């Protein structure tokens, strides 16, 4: 069975890869036009390229175009609407790619993060699954979040400080100033 795994970053790939590699023929899909600025994208991209090379995971890297993110969120700059639109955009692109390229399933490493609205993310993924007509594979990877984070530190993987978008970076910076 083939599964296309949307990957948000190298540290979040650790646990899903461990959990899924023996169940599926896995391929990664690094589609994240939300990441800003370009230097941040490059840090995450290089960390993932190096890590997927080490674990021998074939990974697809669609063209990076931040305009896709801005077009999708339109004027919805506040959480949680912005996040919902961003998740949907990335999951739809993953699901469409999976369907066109004969994968049976798609999933996402976003399911490892304790910082995401897990139930809403799952709901969106299941809606996308129905829309695109491809199966969504659900697994709660959060119990291993801290362990994966520690492994990422030991491996020297780039550890980002915010979800990726310009707005979450600004929010992070505002919290520092307060």
Backbone as JSON Lines, residues from 0, in Angstrom:
{"i":0,"aa":"X","n":[0.84,-1.18,0.0],"ca":[0.0,0.0,0.0],"c":[0.88,1.24,0.0]}
{"i":1,"aa":"X","n":[0.54,2.18,-0.85],"ca":[1.32,3.4,-0.99],"c":[0.66,4.55,-0.25]}
{"i":2,"aa":"X","n":[1.48,5.28,0.52],"ca":[0.99,6.44,1.27],"c":[1.87,7.64,0.96]}
{"i":3,"aa":"X","n":[1.24,8.75,0.62],"ca":[1.94,10.02,0.42],"c":[1.81,10.81,1.71]}
{"i":4,"aa":"X","n":[2.95,11.13,2.3],"ca":[2.98,11.78,3.61],"c":[3.38,13.24,3.46]}
{"i":5,"aa":"X","n":[2.42,14.14,3.71],"ca":[2.74,15.56,3.74],"c":[3.7,15.79,4.9]}
{"i":6,"aa":"X","n":[4.81,16.48,4.63],"ca":[5.83,16.75,5.66],"c":[5.93,18.24,5.87]}
{"i":7,"aa":"X","n":[5.76,18.66,7.12],"ca":[5.89,20.09,7.44],"c":[7.34,20.44,7.75]}
{"i":8,"aa":"X","n":[8.1,19.51,8.36],"ca":[9.5,19.76,8.7],"c":[10.17,18.45,9.11]}
{"i":9,"aa":"X","n":[11.48,18.45,9.14],"ca":[12.24,17.24,9.48],"c":[11.94,16.73,10.9]}
{"i":10,"aa":"X","n":[11.94,17.58,11.93],"ca":[11.67,17.05,13.28],"c":[10.3,16.37,13.39]}
{"i":11,"aa":"X","n":[9.29,16.91,12.71],"ca":[7.96,16.31,12.77],"c":[7.85,15.03,11.94]}
{"i":12,"aa":"X","n":[8.81,14.76,11.09],"ca":[8.82,13.54,10.3],"c":[9.29,12.33,11.11]}
{"i":13,"aa":"X","n":[10.08,12.55,12.13],"ca":[10.73,11.44,12.85],"c":[9.73,10.38,13.3]}
{"i":14,"aa":"X","n":[8.74,10.75,14.08],"ca":[7.8,9.76,14.62],"c":[6.88,9.17,13.56]}
{"i":15,"aa":"X","n":[6.25,9.97,12.7],"ca":[5.42,9.35,11.67],"c":[6.2,8.37,10.77]}
{"i":16,"aa":"X","n":[7.41,8.72,10.44],"ca":[8.22,7.81,9.62],"c":[8.43,6.48,10.34]}
{"i":17,"aa":"X","n":[8.8,6.56,11.62],"ca":[9.01,5.34,12.42],"c":[7.73,4.5,12.48]}
{"i":18,"aa":"X","n":[6.61,5.15,12.68],"ca":[5.34,4.44,12.84],"c":[4.8,3.86,11.54]}
{"i":19,"aa":"X","n":[5.11,4.49,10.41],"ca":[4.48,4.11,9.15],"c":[5.36,3.32,8.2]}
{"i":20,"aa":"X","n":[6.66,3.35,8.38],"ca":[7.56,2.78,7.37],"c":[7.37,1.28,7.15]}
{"i":21,"aa":"X","n":[6.9,0.56,8.16],"ca":[6.69,-0.88,7.99],"c":[5.26,-1.22,7.56]}
{"i":22,"aa":"X","n":[4.36,-0.24,7.63],"ca":[2.96,-0.45,7.24],"c":[2.7,-0.09,5.79]}
{"i":23,"aa":"X","n":[3.48,0.87,5.26],"ca":[3.22,1.42,3.94],"c":[4.51,1.57,3.15]}
{"i":24,"aa":"X","n":[4.33,1.68,1.84],"ca":[5.39,2.16,0.98],"c":[5.25,3.68,1.02]}
{"i":25,"aa":"X","n":[6.16,4.34,1.72],"ca":[6.05,5.78,2.0],"c":[6.79,6.64,0.98]}
{"i":26,"aa":"X","n":[6.19,7.75,0.66],"ca":[6.84,8.81,-0.09],"c":[6.5,10.12,0.62]}
{"i":27,"aa":"X","n":[7.49,10.98,0.78],"ca":[7.27,12.27,1.41],"c":[6.84,13.32,0.41]}
{"i":28,"aa":"X","n":[6.18,14.37,0.93],"ca":[5.69,15.46,0.09],"c":[5.86,16.75,0.88]}
{"i":29,"aa":"X","n":[6.88,17.53,0.54],"ca":[7.19,18.76,1.28],"c":[6.57,19.95,0.56]}
{"i":30,"aa":"X","n":[5.32,20.21,0.89],"ca":[4.59,21.31,0.29],"c":[4.17,22.27,1.4]}
{"i":31,"aa":"X","n":[4.83,23.41,1.47],"ca":[4.61,24.37,2.55],"c":[4.84,25.81,2.07]}
{"i":32,"aa":"X","n":[3.94,26.33,1.23],"ca":[4.12,27.7,0.74],"c":[3.87,28.74,1.82]}
{"i":33,"aa":"X","n":[3.45,28.3,2.99],"ca":[3.21,29.2,4.12],"c":[4.5,29.66,4.78]}
{"i":34,"aa":"X","n":[5.61,28.97,4.58],"ca":[6.84,29.26,5.31],"c":[7.44,30.58,4.84]}
{"i":35,"aa":"X","n":[7.76,31.41,5.82],"ca":[8.26,32.75,5.55],"c":[9.25,33.14,6.66]}
{"i":36,"aa":"X","n":[10.31,33.83,6.37],"ca":[10.8,34.28,5.07],"c":[11.5,33.15,4.32]}
{"i":37,"aa":"X","n":[12.03,33.47,3.17],"ca":[12.66,32.46,2.32],"c":[13.82,31.77,3.04]}
{"i":38,"aa":"X","n":[14.56,32.5,3.87],"ca":[15.65,31.89,4.63],"c":[15.15,30.8,5.57]}
{"i":39,"aa":"X","n":[14.0,31.03,6.16],"ca":[13.39,30.01,7.03],"c":[13.01,28.78,6.21]}
{"i":40,"aa":"X","n":[12.43,29.03,5.03],"ca":[12.1,27.91,4.15],"c":[13.36,27.11,3.81]}
{"i":41,"aa":"X","n":[14.42,27.82,3.46],"ca":[15.66,27.14,3.09],"c":[16.23,26.31,4.24]}
{"i":42,"aa":"X","n":[16.16,26.83,5.47],"ca":[16.62,26.06,6.63],"c":[15.83,24.76,6.78]}
{"i":43,"aa":"X","n":[14.53,24.86,6.65],"ca":[13.68,23.67,6.81],"c":[13.88,22.71,5.63]}
{"i":44,"aa":"X","n":[13.99,23.26,4.45],"ca":[14.19,22.46,3.25],"c":[15.49,21.66,3.35]}
{"i":45,"aa":"X","n":[16.58,22.32,3.7],"ca":[17.88,21.63,3.78],"c":[17.89,20.59,4.89]}
{"i":46,"aa":"X","n":[17.3,20.9,6.03],"ca":[17.22,19.92,7.12],"c":[16.45,18.69,6.67]}
{"i":47,"aa":"X","n":[15.36,18.9,5.97],"ca":[14.56,17.78,5.49],"c":[15.3,16.99,4.42]}
{"i":48,"aa":"X","n":[15.92,17.68,3.48],"ca":[16.68,16.97,2.42],"c":[17.74,16.08,3.03]}
{"i":49,"aa":"X","n":[18.48,16.62,3.99],"ca":[19.54,15.82,4.62],"c":[18.96,14.65,5.41]}
{"i":50,"aa":"X","n":[17.88,14.89,6.14],"ca":[17.29,13.83,6.95],"c":[16.68,12.74,6.08]}
{"i":51,"aa":"X","n":[15.94,13.12,5.03],"ca":[15.32,12.1,4.17],"c":[16.38,11.3,3.41]}
{"i":52,"aa":"X","n":[17.5,11.93,3.14],"ca":[18.6,11.19,2.52],"c":[19.13,10.14,3.51]}
{"i":53,"aa":"X","n":[19.28,10.54,4.77],"ca":[19.77,9.6,5.8],"c":[18.83,8.42,6.0]}
{"i":54,"aa":"X","n":[17.53,8.67,5.98],"ca":[16.57,7.59,6.23],"c":[16.07,6.95,4.93]}
{"i":55,"aa":"X","n":[16.6,7.42,3.81],"ca":[16.28,6.88,2.49],"c":[14.78,6.95,2.18]}
{"i":56,"aa":"X","n":[14.23,8.14,2.4],"ca":[12.82,8.36,2.09],"c":[12.71,9.23,0.85]}
{"i":57,"aa":"X","n":[12.16,8.66,-0.21],"ca":[11.92,9.45,-1.41],"c":[10.95,10.57,-1.05]}
{"i":58,"aa":"X","n":[11.29,11.79,-1.46],"ca":[10.46,12.94,-1.11],"c":[10.31,13.84,-2.33]}
{"i":59,"aa":"X","n":[9.09,14.29,-2.53],"ca":[8.76,15.21,-3.62],"c":[8.78,16.63,-3.05]}
{"i":60,"aa":"X","n":[9.37,17.55,-3.82],"ca":[9.49,18.94,-3.42],"c":[8.84,19.83,-4.47]}
{"i":61,"aa":"X","n":[7.52,20.09,-4.35],"ca":[6.88,21.0,-5.32],"c":[7.52,22.38,-5.26]}
{"i":62,"aa":"X","n":[7.3,23.15,-6.3],"ca":[7.86,24.5,-6.38],"c":[7.37,25.33,-5.19]}
{"i":63,"aa":"X","n":[8.29,26.06,-4.59],"ca":[7.97,26.92,-3.44],"c":[7.45,28.25,-3.96]}
{"i":64,"aa":"X","n":[6.2,28.56,-3.62],"ca":[5.57,29.8,-4.08],"c":[4.69,30.34,-2.96]}
{"i":65,"aa":"X","n":[5.19,31.32,-2.23],"ca":[4.43,31.87,-1.09],"c":[3.12,32.51,-1.54]}
{"i":66,"aa":"X","n":[3.02,32.89,-2.8],"ca":[1.77,33.51,-3.27],"c":[0.59,32.55,-3.11]}
{"i":67,"aa":"X","n":[0.85,31.26,-3.24],"ca":[-0.22,30.27,-3.04],"c":[-0.82,30.4,-1.64]}
{"i":68,"aa":"X","n":[0.04,30.59,-0.65],"ca":[-0.42,30.76,0.73],"c":[-1.28,32.01,0.85]}
{"i":69,"aa":"X","n":[-0.77,33.14,0.38],"ca":[-1.5,34.4,0.5],"c":[-2.82,34.37,-0.28]}
{"i":70,"aa":"X","n":[-2.82,33.72,-1.44],"ca":[-4.06,33.58,-2.21],"c":[-5.09,32.75,-1.46]}
{"i":71,"aa":"X","n":[-4.63,31.72,-0.76],"ca":[-5.54,30.82,-0.06],"c":[-6.1,31.4,1.23]}
{"i":72,"aa":"X","n":[-5.32,32.17,1.94],"ca":[-5.85,32.71,3.19],"c":[-6.62,34.01,2.96]}
{"i":73,"aa":"X","n":[-6.44,34.61,1.79],"ca":[-7.11,35.86,1.43],"c":[-6.92,36.89,2.53]}
{"i":74,"aa":"X","n":[-8.0,37.35,3.12],"ca":[-7.9,38.36,4.18],"c":[-8.12,37.77,5.57]}
{"i":75,"aa":"X","n":[-8.07,36.48,5.69],"ca":[-8.28,35.8,6.97],"c":[-6.96,35.71,7.72]}
{"i":76,"aa":"X","n":[-6.56,36.79,8.35],"ca":[-5.25,36.85,8.97],"c":[-5.23,36.39,10.42]}
{"i":77,"aa":"X","n":[-6.38,36.18,11.0],"ca":[-6.43,35.8,12.4],"c":[-6.6,34.3,12.56]}
{"i":78,"aa":"X","n":[-5.97,33.8,13.65],"ca":[-6.19,32.42,14.04],"c":[-7.63,32.31,14.52]}
{"i":79,"aa":"X","n":[-8.29,31.22,14.42],"ca":[-7.86,29.96,13.85],"c":[-8.16,29.83,12.36]}
{"i":80,"aa":"X","n":[-8.91,30.8,11.8],"ca":[-9.33,30.7,10.39],"c":[-8.12,30.6,9.46]}
{"i":81,"aa":"X","n":[-7.11,31.4,9.71],"ca":[-5.9,31.38,8.87],"c":[-5.28,29.99,8.88]}
{"i":82,"aa":"X","n":[-5.17,29.38,10.04],"ca":[-4.56,28.05,10.16],"c":[-5.4,27.0,9.43]}
{"i":83,"aa":"X","n":[-6.71,27.09,9.58],"ca":[-7.59,26.13,8.91],"c":[-7.42,26.2,7.39]}
{"i":84,"aa":"X","n":[-7.37,27.4,6.86],"ca":[-7.21,27.58,5.42],"c":[-5.84,27.06,4.96]}
{"i":85,"aa":"X","n":[-4.83,27.3,5.76],"ca":[-3.48,26.84,5.44],"c":[-3.4,25.31,5.45]}
{"i":86,"aa":"X","n":[-3.96,24.69,6.48],"ca":[-3.97,23.22,6.54],"c":[-4.7,22.64,5.34]}
{"i":87,"aa":"X","n":[-5.87,23.21,5.06],"ca":[-6.67,22.69,3.94],"c":[-5.9,22.8,2.62]}
{"i":88,"aa":"X","n":[-5.26,23.93,2.39],"ca":[-4.49,24.14,1.16],"c":[-3.41,23.06,1.02]}
{"i":89,"aa":"X","n":[-2.66,22.83,2.09],"ca":[-1.56,21.87,2.02],"c":[-2.07,20.43,1.91]}
{"i":90,"aa":"X","n":[-3.14,20.11,2.62],"ca":[-3.69,18.76,2.54],"c":[-4.35,18.5,1.19]}
{"i":91,"aa":"X","n":[-5.02,19.5,0.62],"ca":[-5.62,19.31,-0.7],"c":[-4.55,19.06,-1.76]}
{"i":92,"aa":"X","n":[-3.49,19.83,-1.71],"ca":[-2.41,19.64,-2.69],"c":[-1.81,18.24,-2.55]}
{"i":93,"aa":"X","n":[-1.61,17.8,-1.31],"ca":[-1.07,16.46,-1.05],"c":[-2.02,15.4,-1.57]}
{"i":94,"aa":"X","n":[-3.29,15.53,-1.24],"ca":[-4.29,14.53,-1.65],"c":[-4.42,14.46,-3.18]}
{"i":95,"aa":"X","n":[-4.47,15.62,-3.83],"ca":[-4.56,15.62,-5.3],"c":[-3.34,14.96,-5.93]}
{"i":96,"aa":"X","n":[-2.16,15.28,-5.4],"ca":[-0.95,14.65,-5.93],"c":[-1.01,13.14,-5.72]}
{"i":97,"aa":"X","n":[-1.45,12.73,-4.55],"ca":[-1.53,11.3,-4.23],"c":[-2.5,10.59,-5.18]}
{"i":98,"aa":"X","n":[-3.63,11.19,-5.4],"ca":[-4.64,10.55,-6.26],"c":[-4.15,10.43,-7.7]}
{"i":99,"aa":"X","n":[-3.58,11.51,-8.22],"ca":[-3.1,11.52,-9.6],"c":[-1.94,10.54,-9.8]}
{"i":100,"aa":"X","n":[-1.18,10.31,-8.73],"ca":[0.01,9.47,-8.84],"c":[-0.17,8.09,-8.22]}
{"i":101,"aa":"X","n":[-1.4,7.65,-8.12],"ca":[-1.75,6.28,-7.75],"c":[-1.32,5.85,-6.34]}
{"i":102,"aa":"X","n":[-1.4,6.76,-5.4],"ca":[-1.24,6.39,-4.0],"c":[-2.61,5.97,-3.49]}
{"i":103,"aa":"X","n":[-2.64,5.07,-2.51],"ca":[-3.92,4.68,-1.93],"c":[-4.33,5.59,-0.78]}
{"i":104,"aa":"X","n":[-3.32,6.19,-0.11],"ca":[-3.56,7.0,1.08],"c":[-2.71,8.27,1.06]}
{"i":105,"aa":"X","n":[-3.16,9.23,1.87],"ca":[-2.33,10.37,2.2],"c":[-2.46,10.61,3.7]}
{"i":106,"aa":"X","n":[-1.46,11.29,4.26],"ca":[-1.48,11.66,5.67],"c":[-0.57,12.86,5.84]}
{"i":107,"aa":"X","n":[-0.35,13.27,7.09],"ca":[0.46,14.45,7.34],"c":[1.22,14.35,8.66]}
{"i":108,"aa":"X","n":[2.41,14.91,8.66],"ca":[3.21,14.98,9.88],"c":[2.67,16.03,10.84]}
{"i":109,"aa":"X","n":[1.75,16.85,10.4],"ca":[1.13,17.82,11.31],"c":[0.45,17.12,12.48]}
{"i":110,"aa":"X","n":[0.14,15.85,12.32],"ca":[-0.53,15.09,13.38],"c":[0.39,14.75,14.55]}
{"i":111,"aa":"X","n":[1.65,15.12,14.47],"ca":[2.56,14.87,15.58],"c":[2.61,16.07,16.54]}
{"i":112,"aa":"X","n":[2.24,17.22,16.07],"ca":[2.44,18.44,16.84],"c":[1.38,18.64,17.92]}
{"i":113,"aa":"X","n":[1.84,18.91,19.1],"ca":[0.92,19.21,20.19],"c":[0.47,20.68,20.13]}
{"i":114,"aa":"X","n":[0.99,21.43,19.18],"ca":[0.64,22.85,19.03],"c":[-0.5,23.07,18.03]}
{"i":115,"aa":"X","n":[-0.92,22.03,17.33],"ca":[-1.99,22.16,16.34],"c":[-3.32,21.73,16.97]}
{"i":116,"aa":"X","n":[-4.42,22.22,16.42],"ca":[-5.75,21.77,16.83],"c":[-5.98,20.43,16.16]}
{"i":117,"aa":"X","n":[-5.64,19.39,16.87],"ca":[-5.59,18.04,16.31],"c":[-6.95,17.6,15.73]}
{"i":118,"aa":"X","n":[-8.01,17.79,16.48],"ca":[-9.32,17.33,16.02],"c":[-9.78,18.09,14.78]}
{"i":119,"aa":"X","n":[-9.54,19.38,14.75],"ca":[-9.91,20.17,13.59],"c":[-9.06,19.78,12.38]}
{"i":120,"aa":"X","n":[-7.8,19.55,12.58],"ca":[-6.91,19.11,11.52],"c":[-7.4,17.78,10.94]}
{"i":121,"aa":"X","n":[-7.79,16.87,11.8],"ca":[-8.31,15.57,11.35],"c":[-9.6,15.76,10.56]}
{"i":122,"aa":"X","n":[-10.47,16.61,11.05],"ca":[-11.74,16.88,10.38],"c":[-11.5,17.43,8.97]}
{"i":123,"aa":"X","n":[-10.59,18.37,8.85],"ca":[-10.26,18.95,7.55],"c":[-9.69,17.88,6.62]}
{"i":124,"aa":"X","n":[-8.8,17.06,7.13],"ca":[-8.19,16.0,6.32],"c":[-9.25,15.02,5.82]}
{"i":125,"aa":"X","n":[-10.22,14.71,6.65],"ca":[-11.28,13.79,6.23],"c":[-12.19,14.44,5.18]}
{"i":126,"aa":"X","n":[-12.45,15.74,5.3],"ca":[-13.21,16.46,4.28],"c":[-12.46,16.45,2.95]}
{"i":127,"aa":"X","n":[-11.16,16.69,3.02],"ca":[-10.33,16.66,1.81],"c":[-10.35,15.26,1.2]}
{"i":128,"aa":"X","n":[-10.27,14.25,2.02],"ca":[-10.32,12.87,1.56],"c":[-11.59,12.61,0.75]}
{"i":129,"aa":"X","n":[-12.72,13.05,1.27],"ca":[-13.99,12.87,0.56],"c":[-14.04,13.68,-0.73]}
{"i":130,"aa":"X","n":[-13.53,14.9,-0.68],"ca":[-13.55,15.78,-1.86],"c":[-12.69,15.21,-2.99]}
{"i":131,"aa":"X","n":[-11.5,14.73,-2.65],"ca":[-10.54,14.28,-3.65],"c":[-10.73,12.8,-4.0]}
{"i":132,"aa":"X","n":[-11.46,12.1,-3.15],"ca":[-11.72,10.67,-3.33],"c":[-10.44,9.84,-3.21]}
{"i":133,"aa":"X","n":[-9.77,10.05,-2.09],"ca":[-8.6,9.24,-1.72],"c":[-8.64,9.07,-0.21]}
{"i":134,"aa":"X","n":[-8.16,7.94,0.26],"ca":[-8.24,7.65,1.7],"c":[-7.23,8.47,2.5]}
{"i":135,"aa":"X","n":[-7.7,8.96,3.62],"ca":[-6.83,9.65,4.57],"c":[-6.47,8.66,5.66]}
{"i":136,"aa":"X","n":[-5.17,8.52,5.93],"ca":[-4.73,7.65,7.01],"c":[-4.51,8.49,8.25]}
{"i":137,"aa":"X","n":[-5.26,8.15,9.28],"ca":[-5.16,8.88,10.55],"c":[-4.41,8.06,11.58]}
{"i":138,"aa":"X","n":[-3.48,8.74,12.26],"ca":[-2.84,8.18,13.44],"c":[-2.42,9.36,14.32]}
{"i":139,"aa":"X","n":[-2.67,9.23,15.6],"ca":[-2.28,10.27,16.55],"c":[-0.82,10.01,16.95]}
{"i":140,"aa":"X","n":[0.06,10.84,16.44],"ca":[1.49,10.7,16.7],"c":[1.95,11.52,17.91]}
{"i":141,"aa":"X","n":[1.06,12.29,18.51],"ca":[1.43,13.2,19.59],"c":[2.08,12.54,20.8]}
{"i":142,"aa":"X","n":[1.71,11.3,21.18],"ca":[2.35,10.72,22.36],"c":[3.88,10.64,22.26]}
{"i":143,"aa":"X","n":[4.4,10.65,21.04],"ca":[5.86,10.56,20.85],"c":[6.49,11.91,20.49]}
{"i":144,"aa":"X","n":[5.72,12.99,20.63],"ca":[6.21,14.31,20.25],"c":[7.51,14.67,20.96]}
{"i":145,"aa":"X","n":[7.53,14.57,22.27],"ca":[8.7,14.98,23.04],"c":[9.91,14.09,22.7]}
{"i":146,"aa":"X","n":[9.67,12.81,22.57],"ca":[10.75,11.88,22.2],"c":[11.33,12.24,20.82]}
{"i":147,"aa":"X","n":[10.46,12.54,19.87],"ca":[10.91,12.92,18.52],"c":[11.67,14.24,18.57]}
{"i":148,"aa":"X","n":[11.18,15.18,19.37],"ca":[11.86,16.47,19.52],"c":[13.28,16.26,20.07]}
{"i":149,"aa":"X","n":[13.41,15.41,21.06],"ca":[14.73,15.12,21.63],"c":[15.64,14.43,20.62]}
{"i":150,"aa":"X","n":[15.08,13.54,19.82],"ca":[15.87,12.89,18.76],"c":[16.35,13.92,17.74]}
{"i":151,"aa":"X","n":[15.47,14.86,17.41],"ca":[15.83,15.91,16.45],"c":[16.99,16.74,16.99]}
{"i":152,"aa":"X","n":[16.95,17.07,18.26],"ca":[18.04,17.84,18.88],"c":[19.35,17.05,18.82]}
{"i":153,"aa":"X","n":[19.3,15.78,19.16],"ca":[20.49,14.92,19.14],"c":[21.06,14.81,17.73]}
{"i":154,"aa":"X","n":[20.18,14.7,16.74],"ca":[20.61,14.59,15.34],"c":[21.09,15.92,14.77]}
{"i":155,"aa":"X","n":[20.86,17.0,15.51],"ca":[21.26,18.32,15.03],"c":[20.36,18.87,13.94]}
{"i":156,"aa":"X","n":[19.12,18.43,13.9],"ca":[18.17,18.93,12.91],"c":[17.77,20.36,13.25]}
{"i":157,"aa":"X","n":[17.5,21.13,12.24],"ca":[17.03,22.49,12.43],"c":[15.68,22.46,13.15]}
{"i":158,"aa":"X","n":[15.59,23.18,14.26],"ca":[14.36,23.25,15.05],"c":[13.8,24.67,14.96]}
{"i":159,"aa":"X","n":[12.69,24.8,14.26],"ca":[12.09,26.11,14.07],"c":[11.38,26.57,15.34]}
{"i":160,"aa":"X","n":[11.13,27.86,15.41],"ca":[10.54,28.48,16.6],"c":[9.09,28.92,16.38]}
{"i":161,"aa":"X","n":[8.54,28.67,15.21],"ca":[7.16,29.04,14.91],"c":[6.66,28.17,13.77]}
{"i":162,"aa":"X","n":[5.35,28.18,13.54],"ca":[4.75,27.25,12.57],"c":[5.3,27.47,11.17]}
{"i":163,"aa":"X","n":[5.6,28.69,10.83],"ca":[6.18,28.94,9.51],"c":[5.69,30.18,8.83]}
{"i":164,"aa":"X","n":[4.45,30.57,9.05],"ca":[3.93,31.71,8.29],"c":[4.38,33.03,8.91]}
{"i":165,"aa":"X","n":[4.31,34.06,8.11],"ca":[4.74,35.4,8.52],"c":[3.97,35.87,9.75]}
{"i":166,"aa":"X","n":[2.7,35.48,9.83],"ca":[1.86,35.94,10.93],"c":[2.23,35.25,12.24]}
{"i":167,"aa":"X","n":[2.53,33.96,12.18],"ca":[2.93,33.27,13.41],"c":[4.31,33.75,13.87]}
{"i":168,"aa":"X","n":[5.16,34.12,12.93],"ca":[6.47,34.67,13.29],"c":[6.29,36.02,14.0]}
{"i":169,"aa":"X","n":[5.39,36.86,13.46],"ca":[5.11,38.15,14.11],"c":[4.53,37.95,15.51]}
{"i":170,"aa":"X","n":[3.63,36.98,15.64],"ca":[3.02,36.68,16.96],"c":[4.09,36.23,17.95]}
{"i":171,"aa":"X","n":[5.01,35.4,17.49],"ca":[6.1,34.92,18.33],"c":[6.97,36.1,18.78]}
{"i":172,"aa":"X","n":[7.27,36.99,17.86],"ca":[8.11,38.14,18.17],"c":[7.4,39.12,19.12]}
{"i":173,"aa":"X","n":[6.09,39.27,18.98],"ca":[5.33,40.14,19.89],"c":[5.35,39.58,21.32]}
{"i":174,"aa":"X","n":[5.25,38.26,21.45],"ca":[5.29,37.64,22.77],"c":[6.64,37.87,23.45]}
{"i":175,"aa":"X","n":[7.71,37.85,22.64],"ca":[9.05,38.11,23.19],"c":[9.16,39.51,23.77]}
{"i":176,"aa":"X","n":[8.49,40.46,23.1],"ca":[8.58,41.87,23.51],"c":[7.74,42.16,24.74]}
{"i":177,"aa":"X","n":[6.76,41.36,25.01],"ca":[5.86,41.63,26.16],"c":[6.41,41.1,27.47]}
